[in-house]
Short mmCIF file of C-alpha atoms in Angstrom, two decimals:
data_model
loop_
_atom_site.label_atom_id
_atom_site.label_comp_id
_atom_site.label_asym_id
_atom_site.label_seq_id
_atom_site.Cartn_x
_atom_site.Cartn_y
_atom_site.Cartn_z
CA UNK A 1367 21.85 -2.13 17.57
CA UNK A 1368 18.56 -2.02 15.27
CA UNK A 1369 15.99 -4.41 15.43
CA UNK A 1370 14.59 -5.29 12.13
CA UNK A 1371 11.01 -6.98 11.31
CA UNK A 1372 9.85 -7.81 8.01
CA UNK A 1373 6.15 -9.84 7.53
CA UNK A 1374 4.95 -12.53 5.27
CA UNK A 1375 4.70 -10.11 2.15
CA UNK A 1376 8.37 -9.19 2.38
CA UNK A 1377 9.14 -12.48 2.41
CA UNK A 1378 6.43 -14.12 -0.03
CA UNK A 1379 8.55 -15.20 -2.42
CA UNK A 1380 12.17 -15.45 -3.35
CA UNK A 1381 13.01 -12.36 -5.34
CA UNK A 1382 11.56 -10.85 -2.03
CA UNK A 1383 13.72 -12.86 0.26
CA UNK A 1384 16.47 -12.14 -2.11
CA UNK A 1385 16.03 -8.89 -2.62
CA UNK A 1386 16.03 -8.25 1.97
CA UNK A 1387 19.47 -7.25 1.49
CA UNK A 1388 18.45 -4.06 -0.54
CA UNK A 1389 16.87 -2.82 3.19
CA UNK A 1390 19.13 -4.89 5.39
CA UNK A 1391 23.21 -4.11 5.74
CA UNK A 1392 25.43 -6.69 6.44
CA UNK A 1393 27.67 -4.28 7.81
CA UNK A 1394 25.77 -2.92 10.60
CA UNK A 1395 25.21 -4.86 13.97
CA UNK A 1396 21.54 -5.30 13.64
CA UNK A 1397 18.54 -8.66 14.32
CA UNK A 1398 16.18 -9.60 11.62
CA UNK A 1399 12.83 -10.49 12.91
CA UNK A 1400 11.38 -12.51 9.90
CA UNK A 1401 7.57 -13.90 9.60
CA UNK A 1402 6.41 -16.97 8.35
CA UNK A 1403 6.47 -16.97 4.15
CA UNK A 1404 3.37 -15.48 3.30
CA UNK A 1405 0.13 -17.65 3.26
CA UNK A 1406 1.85 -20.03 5.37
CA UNK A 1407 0.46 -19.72 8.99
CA UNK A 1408 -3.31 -19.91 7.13
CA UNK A 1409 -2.03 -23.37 5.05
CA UNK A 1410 -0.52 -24.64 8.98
CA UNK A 1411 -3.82 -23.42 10.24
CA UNK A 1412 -5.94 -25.35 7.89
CA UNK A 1413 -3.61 -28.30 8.35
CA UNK A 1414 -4.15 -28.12 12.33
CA UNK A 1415 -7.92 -28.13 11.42
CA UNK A 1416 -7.72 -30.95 9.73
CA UNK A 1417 -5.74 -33.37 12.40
CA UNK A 1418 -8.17 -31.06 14.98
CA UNK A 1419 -11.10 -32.63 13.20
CA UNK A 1420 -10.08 -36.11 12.92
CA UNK A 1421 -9.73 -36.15 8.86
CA UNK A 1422 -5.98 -36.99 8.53
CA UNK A 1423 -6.19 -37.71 4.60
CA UNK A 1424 -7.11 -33.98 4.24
CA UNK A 1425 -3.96 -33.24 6.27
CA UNK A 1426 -2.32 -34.97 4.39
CA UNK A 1427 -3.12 -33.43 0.99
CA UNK A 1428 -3.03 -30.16 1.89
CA UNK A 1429 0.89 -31.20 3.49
CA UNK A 1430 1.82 -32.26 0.23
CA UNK A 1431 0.04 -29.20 -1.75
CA UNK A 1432 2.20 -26.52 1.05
CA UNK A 1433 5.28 -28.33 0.55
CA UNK A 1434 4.96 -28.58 -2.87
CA UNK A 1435 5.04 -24.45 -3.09
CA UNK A 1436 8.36 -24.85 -0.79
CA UNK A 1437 9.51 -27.01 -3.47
CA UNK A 1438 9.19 -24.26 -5.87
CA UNK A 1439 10.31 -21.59 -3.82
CA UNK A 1440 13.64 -23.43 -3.21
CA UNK A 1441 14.43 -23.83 -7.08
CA UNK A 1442 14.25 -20.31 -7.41
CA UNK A 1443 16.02 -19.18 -4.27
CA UNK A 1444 19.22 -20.87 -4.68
CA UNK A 1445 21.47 -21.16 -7.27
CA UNK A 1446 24.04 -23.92 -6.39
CA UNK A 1447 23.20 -27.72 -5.79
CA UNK A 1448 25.05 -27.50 -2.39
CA UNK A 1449 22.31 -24.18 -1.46
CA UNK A 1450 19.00 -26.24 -3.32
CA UNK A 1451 20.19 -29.52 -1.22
CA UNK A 1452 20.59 -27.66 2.33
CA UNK A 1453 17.16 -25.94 1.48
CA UNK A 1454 15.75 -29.22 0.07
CA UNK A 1455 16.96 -30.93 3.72
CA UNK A 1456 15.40 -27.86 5.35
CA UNK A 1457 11.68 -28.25 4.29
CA UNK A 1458 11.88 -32.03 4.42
CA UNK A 1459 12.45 -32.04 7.47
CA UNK A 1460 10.05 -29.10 8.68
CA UNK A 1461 6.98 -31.10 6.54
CA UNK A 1462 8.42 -34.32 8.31
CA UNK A 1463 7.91 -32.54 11.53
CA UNK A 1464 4.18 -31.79 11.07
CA UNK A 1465 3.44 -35.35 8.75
CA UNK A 1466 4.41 -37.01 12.23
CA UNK A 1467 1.47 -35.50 14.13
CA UNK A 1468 -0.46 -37.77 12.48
CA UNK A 1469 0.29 -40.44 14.50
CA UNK A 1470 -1.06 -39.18 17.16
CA UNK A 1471 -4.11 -40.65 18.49
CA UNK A 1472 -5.01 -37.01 20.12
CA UNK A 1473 -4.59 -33.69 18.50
CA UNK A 1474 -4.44 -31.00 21.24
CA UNK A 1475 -3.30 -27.10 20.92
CA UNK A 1476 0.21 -27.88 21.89
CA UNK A 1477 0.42 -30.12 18.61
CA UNK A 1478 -1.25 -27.41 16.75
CA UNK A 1479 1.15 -24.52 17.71
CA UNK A 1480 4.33 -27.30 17.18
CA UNK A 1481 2.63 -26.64 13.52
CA UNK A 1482 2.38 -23.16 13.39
CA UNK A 1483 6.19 -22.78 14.44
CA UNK A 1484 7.40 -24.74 10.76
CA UNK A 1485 6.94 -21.39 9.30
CA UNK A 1486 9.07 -19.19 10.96
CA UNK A 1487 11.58 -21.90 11.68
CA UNK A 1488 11.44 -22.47 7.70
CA UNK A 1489 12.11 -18.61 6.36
CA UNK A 1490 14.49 -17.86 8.97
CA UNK A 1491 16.64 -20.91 7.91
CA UNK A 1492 16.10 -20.22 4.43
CA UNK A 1493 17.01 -16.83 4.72
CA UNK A 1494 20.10 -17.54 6.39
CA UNK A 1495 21.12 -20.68 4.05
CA UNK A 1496 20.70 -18.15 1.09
CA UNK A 1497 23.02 -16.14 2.46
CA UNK A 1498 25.67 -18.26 3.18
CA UNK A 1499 25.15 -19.69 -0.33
CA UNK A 1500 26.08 -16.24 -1.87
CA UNK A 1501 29.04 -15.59 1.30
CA UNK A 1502 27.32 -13.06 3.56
CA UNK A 1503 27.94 -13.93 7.21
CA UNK A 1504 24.84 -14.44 9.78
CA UNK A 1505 24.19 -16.37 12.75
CA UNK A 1506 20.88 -17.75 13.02
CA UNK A 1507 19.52 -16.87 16.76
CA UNK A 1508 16.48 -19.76 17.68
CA UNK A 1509 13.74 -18.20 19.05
CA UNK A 1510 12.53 -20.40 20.52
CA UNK A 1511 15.70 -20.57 22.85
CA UNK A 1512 15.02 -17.01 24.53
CA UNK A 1513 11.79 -15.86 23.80
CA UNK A 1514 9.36 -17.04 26.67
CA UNK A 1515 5.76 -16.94 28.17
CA UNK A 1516 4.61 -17.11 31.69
CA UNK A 1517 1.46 -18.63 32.86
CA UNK A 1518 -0.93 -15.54 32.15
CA UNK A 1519 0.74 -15.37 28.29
CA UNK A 1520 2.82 -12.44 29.23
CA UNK A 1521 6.37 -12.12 27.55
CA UNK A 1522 9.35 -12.33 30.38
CA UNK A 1523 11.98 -9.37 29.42
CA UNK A 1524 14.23 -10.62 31.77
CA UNK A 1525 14.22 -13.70 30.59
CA UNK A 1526 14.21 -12.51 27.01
CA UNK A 1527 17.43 -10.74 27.79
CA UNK A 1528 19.26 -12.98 30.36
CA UNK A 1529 18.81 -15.87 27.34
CA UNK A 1530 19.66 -13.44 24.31
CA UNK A 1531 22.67 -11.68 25.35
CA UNK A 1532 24.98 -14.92 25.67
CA UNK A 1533 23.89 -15.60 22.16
CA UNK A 1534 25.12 -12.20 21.28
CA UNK A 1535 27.96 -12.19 23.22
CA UNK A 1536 29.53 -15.18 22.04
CA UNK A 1537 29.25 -13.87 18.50
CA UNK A 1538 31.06 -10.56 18.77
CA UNK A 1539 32.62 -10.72 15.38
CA UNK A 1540 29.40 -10.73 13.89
CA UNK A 1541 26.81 -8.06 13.05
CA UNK A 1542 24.02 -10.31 11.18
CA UNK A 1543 21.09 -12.04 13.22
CA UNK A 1544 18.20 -13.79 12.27
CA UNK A 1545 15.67 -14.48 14.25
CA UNK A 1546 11.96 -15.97 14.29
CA UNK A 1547 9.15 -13.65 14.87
CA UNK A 1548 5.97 -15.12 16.66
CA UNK A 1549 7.09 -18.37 18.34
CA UNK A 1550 8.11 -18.60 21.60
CA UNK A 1551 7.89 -21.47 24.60
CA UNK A 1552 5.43 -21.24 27.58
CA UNK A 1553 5.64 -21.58 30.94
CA UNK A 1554 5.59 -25.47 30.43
CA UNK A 1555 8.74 -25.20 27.99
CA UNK A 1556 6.14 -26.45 25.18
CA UNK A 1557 5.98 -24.59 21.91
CA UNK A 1558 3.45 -21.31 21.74
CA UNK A 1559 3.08 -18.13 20.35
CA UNK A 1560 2.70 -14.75 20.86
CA UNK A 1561 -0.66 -14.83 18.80
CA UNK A 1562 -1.81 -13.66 14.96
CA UNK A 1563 1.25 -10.64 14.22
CA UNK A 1564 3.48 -11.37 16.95
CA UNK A 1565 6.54 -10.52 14.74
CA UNK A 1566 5.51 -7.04 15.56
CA UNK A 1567 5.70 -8.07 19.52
CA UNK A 1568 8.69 -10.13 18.72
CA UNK A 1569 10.63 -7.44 17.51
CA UNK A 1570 9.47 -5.23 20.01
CA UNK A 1571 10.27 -7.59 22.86
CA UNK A 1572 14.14 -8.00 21.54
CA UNK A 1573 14.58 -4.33 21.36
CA UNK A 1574 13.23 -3.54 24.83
CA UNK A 1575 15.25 -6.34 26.30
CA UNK A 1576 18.34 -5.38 24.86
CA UNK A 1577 17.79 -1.29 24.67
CA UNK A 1578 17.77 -1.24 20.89
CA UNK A 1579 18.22 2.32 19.17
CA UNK A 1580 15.55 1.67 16.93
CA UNK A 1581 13.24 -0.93 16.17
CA UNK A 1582 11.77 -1.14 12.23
CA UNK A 1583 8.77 -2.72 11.51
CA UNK A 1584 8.75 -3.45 7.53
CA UNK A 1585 5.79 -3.93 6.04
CA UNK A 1586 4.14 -3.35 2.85
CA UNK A 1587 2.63 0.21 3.13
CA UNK A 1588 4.29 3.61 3.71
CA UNK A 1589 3.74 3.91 7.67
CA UNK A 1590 0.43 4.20 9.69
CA UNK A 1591 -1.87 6.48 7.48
CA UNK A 1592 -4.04 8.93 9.06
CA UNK A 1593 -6.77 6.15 7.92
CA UNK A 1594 -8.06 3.35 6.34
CA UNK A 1595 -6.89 3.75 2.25
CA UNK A 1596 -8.31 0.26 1.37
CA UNK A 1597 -11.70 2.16 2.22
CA UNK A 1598 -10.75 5.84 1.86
CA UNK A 1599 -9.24 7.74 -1.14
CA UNK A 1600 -6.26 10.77 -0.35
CA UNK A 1601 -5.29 9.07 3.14
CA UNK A 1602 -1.81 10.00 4.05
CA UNK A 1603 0.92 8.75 5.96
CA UNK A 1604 1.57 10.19 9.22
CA UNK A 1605 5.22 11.19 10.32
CA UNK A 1606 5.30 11.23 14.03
CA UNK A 1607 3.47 9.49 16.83
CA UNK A 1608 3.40 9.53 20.13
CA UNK A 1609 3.48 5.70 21.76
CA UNK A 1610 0.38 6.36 23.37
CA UNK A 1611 -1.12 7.37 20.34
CA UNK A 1612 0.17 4.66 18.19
CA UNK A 1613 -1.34 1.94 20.83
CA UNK A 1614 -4.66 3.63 19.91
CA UNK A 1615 -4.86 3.04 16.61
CA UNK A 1616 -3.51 -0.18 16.65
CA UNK A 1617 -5.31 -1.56 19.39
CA UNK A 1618 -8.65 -0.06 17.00
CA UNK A 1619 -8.17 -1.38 14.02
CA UNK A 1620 -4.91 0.05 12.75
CA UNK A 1621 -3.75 -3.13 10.73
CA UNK A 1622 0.30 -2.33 10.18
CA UNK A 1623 1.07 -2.67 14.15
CA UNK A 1624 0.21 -5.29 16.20
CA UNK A 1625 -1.61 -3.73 19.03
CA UNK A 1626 0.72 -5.56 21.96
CA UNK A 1627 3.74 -4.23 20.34
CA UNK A 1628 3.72 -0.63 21.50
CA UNK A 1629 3.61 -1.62 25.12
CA UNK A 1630 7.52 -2.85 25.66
CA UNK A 1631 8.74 -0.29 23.43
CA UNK A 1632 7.11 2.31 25.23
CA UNK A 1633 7.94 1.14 28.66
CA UNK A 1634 11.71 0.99 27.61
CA UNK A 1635 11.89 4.10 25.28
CA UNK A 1636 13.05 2.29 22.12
CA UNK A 1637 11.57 4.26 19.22
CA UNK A 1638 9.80 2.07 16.52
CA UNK A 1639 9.36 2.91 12.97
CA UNK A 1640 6.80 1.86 10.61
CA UNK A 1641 8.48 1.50 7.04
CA UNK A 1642 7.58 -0.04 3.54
CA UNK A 1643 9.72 -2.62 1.89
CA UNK A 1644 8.33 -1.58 -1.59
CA UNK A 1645 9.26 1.64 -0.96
CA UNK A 1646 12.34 1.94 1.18
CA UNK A 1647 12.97 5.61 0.67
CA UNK A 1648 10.05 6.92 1.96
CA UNK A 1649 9.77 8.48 5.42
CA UNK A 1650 7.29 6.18 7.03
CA UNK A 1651 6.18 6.70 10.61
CA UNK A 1652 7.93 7.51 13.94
CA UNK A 1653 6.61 6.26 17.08
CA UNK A 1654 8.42 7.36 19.92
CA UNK A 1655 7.87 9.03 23.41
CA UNK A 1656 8.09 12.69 21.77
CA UNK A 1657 5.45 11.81 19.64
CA UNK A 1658 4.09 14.99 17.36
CA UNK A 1659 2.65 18.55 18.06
CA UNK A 1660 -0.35 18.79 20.15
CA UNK A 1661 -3.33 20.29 19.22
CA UNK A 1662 -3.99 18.25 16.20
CA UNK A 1663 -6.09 14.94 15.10
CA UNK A 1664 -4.01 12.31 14.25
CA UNK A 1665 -5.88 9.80 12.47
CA UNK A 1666 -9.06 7.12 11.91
CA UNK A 1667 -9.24 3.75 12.75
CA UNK A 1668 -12.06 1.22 12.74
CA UNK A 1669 -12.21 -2.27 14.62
CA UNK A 1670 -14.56 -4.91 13.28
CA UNK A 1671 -15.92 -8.21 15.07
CA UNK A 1672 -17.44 -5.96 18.04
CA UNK A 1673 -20.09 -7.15 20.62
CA UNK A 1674 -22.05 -4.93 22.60
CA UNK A 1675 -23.87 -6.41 26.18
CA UNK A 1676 -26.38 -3.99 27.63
CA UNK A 1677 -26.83 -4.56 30.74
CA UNK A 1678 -30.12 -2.47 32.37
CA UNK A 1679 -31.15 -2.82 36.22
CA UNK A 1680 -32.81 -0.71 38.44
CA UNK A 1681 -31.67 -2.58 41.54
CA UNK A 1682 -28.01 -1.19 40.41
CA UNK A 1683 -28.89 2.40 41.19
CA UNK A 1684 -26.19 3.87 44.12
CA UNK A 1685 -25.16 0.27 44.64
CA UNK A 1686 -21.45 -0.20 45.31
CA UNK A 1687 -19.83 -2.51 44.19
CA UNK A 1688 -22.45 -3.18 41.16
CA UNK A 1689 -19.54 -2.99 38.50
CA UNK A 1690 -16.71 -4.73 40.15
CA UNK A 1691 -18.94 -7.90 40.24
CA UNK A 1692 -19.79 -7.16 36.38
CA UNK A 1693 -16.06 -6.85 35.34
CA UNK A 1694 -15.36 -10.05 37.20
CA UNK A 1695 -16.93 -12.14 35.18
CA UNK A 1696 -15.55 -11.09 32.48
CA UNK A 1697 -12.24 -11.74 33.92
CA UNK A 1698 -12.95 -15.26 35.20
CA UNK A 1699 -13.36 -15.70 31.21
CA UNK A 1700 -10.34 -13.89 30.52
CA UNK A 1701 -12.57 -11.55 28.14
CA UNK A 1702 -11.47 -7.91 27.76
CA UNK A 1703 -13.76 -4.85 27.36
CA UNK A 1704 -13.04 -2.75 24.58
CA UNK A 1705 -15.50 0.04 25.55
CA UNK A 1706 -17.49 0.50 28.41
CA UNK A 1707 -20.21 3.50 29.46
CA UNK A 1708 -22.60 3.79 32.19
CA UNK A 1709 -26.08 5.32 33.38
CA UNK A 1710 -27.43 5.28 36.73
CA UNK A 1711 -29.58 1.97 35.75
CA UNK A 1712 -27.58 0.48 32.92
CA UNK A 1713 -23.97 -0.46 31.66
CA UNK A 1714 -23.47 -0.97 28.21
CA UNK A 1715 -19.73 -2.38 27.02
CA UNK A 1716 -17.86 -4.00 24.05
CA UNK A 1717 -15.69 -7.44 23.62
CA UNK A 1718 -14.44 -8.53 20.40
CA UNK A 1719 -13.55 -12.47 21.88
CA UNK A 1720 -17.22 -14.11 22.14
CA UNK A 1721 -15.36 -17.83 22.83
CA UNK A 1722 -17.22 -17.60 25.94
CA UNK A 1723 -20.47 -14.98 25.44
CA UNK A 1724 -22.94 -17.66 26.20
CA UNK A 1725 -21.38 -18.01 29.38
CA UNK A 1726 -20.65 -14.76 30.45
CA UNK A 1727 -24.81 -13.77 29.08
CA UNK A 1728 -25.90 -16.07 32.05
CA UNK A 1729 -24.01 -14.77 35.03
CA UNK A 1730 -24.90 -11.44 33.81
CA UNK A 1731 -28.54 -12.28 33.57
CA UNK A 1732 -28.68 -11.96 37.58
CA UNK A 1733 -27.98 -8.61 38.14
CA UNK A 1734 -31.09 -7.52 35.55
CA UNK A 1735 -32.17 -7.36 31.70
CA UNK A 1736 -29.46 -8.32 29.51
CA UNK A 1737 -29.45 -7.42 25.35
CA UNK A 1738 -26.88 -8.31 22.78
CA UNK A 1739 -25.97 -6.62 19.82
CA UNK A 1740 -23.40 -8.10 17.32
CA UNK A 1741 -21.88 -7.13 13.90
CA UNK A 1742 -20.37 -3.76 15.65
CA UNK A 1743 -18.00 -1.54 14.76
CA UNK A 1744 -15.68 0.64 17.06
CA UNK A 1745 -14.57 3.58 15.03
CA UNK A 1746 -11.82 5.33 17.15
CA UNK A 1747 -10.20 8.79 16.36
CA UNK A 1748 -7.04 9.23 17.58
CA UNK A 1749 -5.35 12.91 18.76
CA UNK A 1750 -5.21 15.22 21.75
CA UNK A 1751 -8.41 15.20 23.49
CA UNK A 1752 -6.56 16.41 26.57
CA UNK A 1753 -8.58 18.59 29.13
CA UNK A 1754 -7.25 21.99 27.75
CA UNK A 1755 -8.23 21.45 24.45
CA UNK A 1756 -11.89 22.31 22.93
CA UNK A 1757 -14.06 21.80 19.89
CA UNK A 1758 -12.33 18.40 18.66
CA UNK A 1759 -15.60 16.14 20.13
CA UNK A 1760 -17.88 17.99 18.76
CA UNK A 1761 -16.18 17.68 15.50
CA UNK A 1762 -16.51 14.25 15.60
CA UNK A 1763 -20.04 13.72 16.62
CA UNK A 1764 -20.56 16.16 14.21
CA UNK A 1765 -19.46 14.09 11.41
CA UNK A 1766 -21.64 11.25 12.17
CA UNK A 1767 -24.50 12.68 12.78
CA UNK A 1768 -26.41 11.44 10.20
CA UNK A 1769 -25.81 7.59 11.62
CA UNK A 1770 -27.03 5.88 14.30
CA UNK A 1771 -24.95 5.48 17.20
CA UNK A 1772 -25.11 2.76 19.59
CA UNK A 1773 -22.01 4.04 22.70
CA UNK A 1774 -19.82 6.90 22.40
CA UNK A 1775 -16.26 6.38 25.03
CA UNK A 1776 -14.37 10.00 25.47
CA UNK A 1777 -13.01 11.41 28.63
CA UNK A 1778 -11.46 7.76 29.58
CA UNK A 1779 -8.49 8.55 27.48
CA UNK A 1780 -6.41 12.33 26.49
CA UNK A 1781 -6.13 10.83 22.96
CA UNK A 1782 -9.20 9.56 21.60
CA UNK A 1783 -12.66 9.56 21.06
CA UNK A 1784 -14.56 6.70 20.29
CA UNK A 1785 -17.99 5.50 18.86
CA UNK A 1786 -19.88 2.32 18.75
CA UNK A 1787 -22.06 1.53 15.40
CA UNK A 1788 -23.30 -0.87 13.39
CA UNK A 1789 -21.00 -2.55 10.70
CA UNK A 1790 -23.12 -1.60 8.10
CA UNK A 1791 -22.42 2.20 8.39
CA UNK A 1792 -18.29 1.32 9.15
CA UNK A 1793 -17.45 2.76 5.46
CA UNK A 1794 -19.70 6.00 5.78
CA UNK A 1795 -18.81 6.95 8.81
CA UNK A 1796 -14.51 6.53 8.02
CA UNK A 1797 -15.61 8.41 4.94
CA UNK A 1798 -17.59 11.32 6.71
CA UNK A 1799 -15.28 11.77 9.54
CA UNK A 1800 -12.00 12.09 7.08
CA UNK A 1801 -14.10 14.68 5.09
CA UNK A 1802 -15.00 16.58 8.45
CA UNK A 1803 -11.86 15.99 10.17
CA UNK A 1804 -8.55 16.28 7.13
#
């Protein structure tokens, strides 16, 4: 069985949705992981502002300016009354769904994600009602029937799978699925999500739980280039990648792959690959445990929205236990580090979640001087950096010599090498390492 994703764009309007079964065949046992229609989780997100800040006649406009682009996008997806009334009754219901909220005298995040779900629960049944219009069988699988979170926000496989396979099980005679990608229930049974691109982790999750041959992540760009080509002219797509690799560049910036979605394919050794639905004849990109020949750099990637805490005291020199205390604080805010380096009087690390830097800045303060620099940039070059291999760091510094550098990370990782600047210099610095470096 292959596990199928496509996003927002491949679904954006309904020539796109239409046009799924050019990629997709009936005729092979497979699950389609679909995304919300595209600019819908940013309309549900302004909605669930709105109710958030109290203003429920702004709500309600921008309900009736979202539904009326449903409205639209039903007229042209179906061609018989019976298919326009189903999907008519569809997004009624879905709009009634989030109107209803606004009788609530308190709006809290469990309301808001019962918003975000309408879109996924909308293209998926769409998608499916289209295809029964035009006789192509498919069962639609709910999501949010299997797909689950425990208290710490981590995805239960076992669960995933114990709750899945009945579904497929009972449907034997059929090869088409359709499922949501994002949504899932907590560890409280309410509505949540697996965050901003968790179709990727859906779809990943599904194939690790059932030991998918392949999962396909469709998007709208041929595979994970070797960088940035909104920023960089002659970028090309690259063929193979290991998982480790892969996690790399997507955790730093690489846009195509959400960053969680390596991890379960990895640990279950279900090769992903990273396709384009505009272009479904081209190669794309590989990620599997093989990965590609050593030796080589891989690719660029750049991650935005970067803090950096410096952290200098001279009462830390040859004290144990100086950075255990340091890291947990940052984990009694449930803040990760991104980068982290060290001196014999000073730490310096990265976060790119500030929700709680104000905090964080005052239990710091007791352990010495504390500076904060935001706006940063973590560029991060990806490739074997392995203990046997020579030159490839100096490469890279090489390149950037001409900027100023606020932390450099290597040695912490066999794959990459990674630098800390201002955001101001992100563009030069992709630009002068693909120069050096491709």
């Amino acid at each position: 069985m292959k596990i199928l994703k496509f996003g927002g764009t491949s679904v954006g309007s309904a020539a796109r949705i239409k046009g799924l079964l050019d990629i997709v065949d009936p005729n092979e046992r497979q699950i389609v992981v679909l995304s919300a229609v595209s600019g819908t989780t940013n309309a549900l997100v302004e909605i669930g502002q709105a109710f958030l800040n109290g203003d429920k006649q702004l709500a309600k406009q921008l309900i009736i300016t979202h539904k009326d682009k449903y409205e639209e996008l039903i007229k042209e997806l179906f061609a018989t009354e019976e298919g326009l009334k189903k999907g008519k009754e569809l997004i009624d219901h879905h709009f009634h769904v989030i109107e209803s909220l606004a009788n609530n005298d308190i709006f809290t995040p469990t309301e808001e994600k019962i918003i975000l779900a309408q879109g996924e629960l909308m293209s998926t049944a769409l998608w499916h009602f289209h295809l029964e219009e035009i006789g192509v069988a498919s069962v639609l699988l709910p999501a949010l029937e299997f797909m689950k979170i425990d208290e710490d926000n981590e995805p239960i496989i076992d669960h995933i799978k114990q709750r899945l396979s009945p579904f497929l099980n009972d449907n034997t005679d059929n090869k088409l699925f359709i499922t949501q990608g994002f949504i899932c229930r907590n560890s409280f049974g309410e509505i949540d999500n697996l965050r901003r691109g968790g179709s990727d982790y859906t779809a990943s999750l599904i194939g690790a739980a059932l030991g998918a041959d392949e999962v396909q992540i469709w998007t709208d760009i041929d595979g994970m280039h070797n960088n940035d080509p909104r920023i960089v002219t002659n970028t090309s797509p690259i063929a193979h990648l290991s998982f480790d690799e892969a996690a790399e560049l997507a955790y730093f910036g690489a846009k195509i792959l959400h960053p969680q979605s390596v991890f379960p394919a990895q640990r279950y050794n279900v090769p992903v690959r990273l396709l384009n639905t505009m272009d479904p004849g081209a190669h794309g990109t590989l990620i599997s445990k093989a990965g590609s020949e050593k030796g080589i750099i891989r690719a660029i990637a750049a991650k935005d929205g970067i803090t950096a805490i410096h952290i200098h005291s001279s009462r830390m020199l040859l004290a144990y236990g100086f950075l255990r205390k340091v890291f947990e604080i940052f984990e009694r805010y449930k803040t990760p580090i991104d980068m982290i380096t060290t001196s014999e009087v000073a730490v310096s690390l990265s976060i790119d979640d500030t929700s709680n830097l104000l905090e964080i800045i005052k239990e710091v303060e007791v352990f010495g001087k504390v500076g904060v620099d935001e706006g940063q940039t973590i560029v991060c070059v990806v490739g074997d950096f392995g203990a046997n291999t020579h030159g490839y760091a100096a490469r890279v510094l090489d390149a950037v010599k001409h900027l100023p550098i606020r932390m450099i990370s290597y040695g912490g990782s066999d794959y990459n090498v990674s630098i800390l600047l201002d955001t101001k210099h992100k563009v030069e610095a992709l630009r002068s390492l693909h120069n050096r470096l491709f």
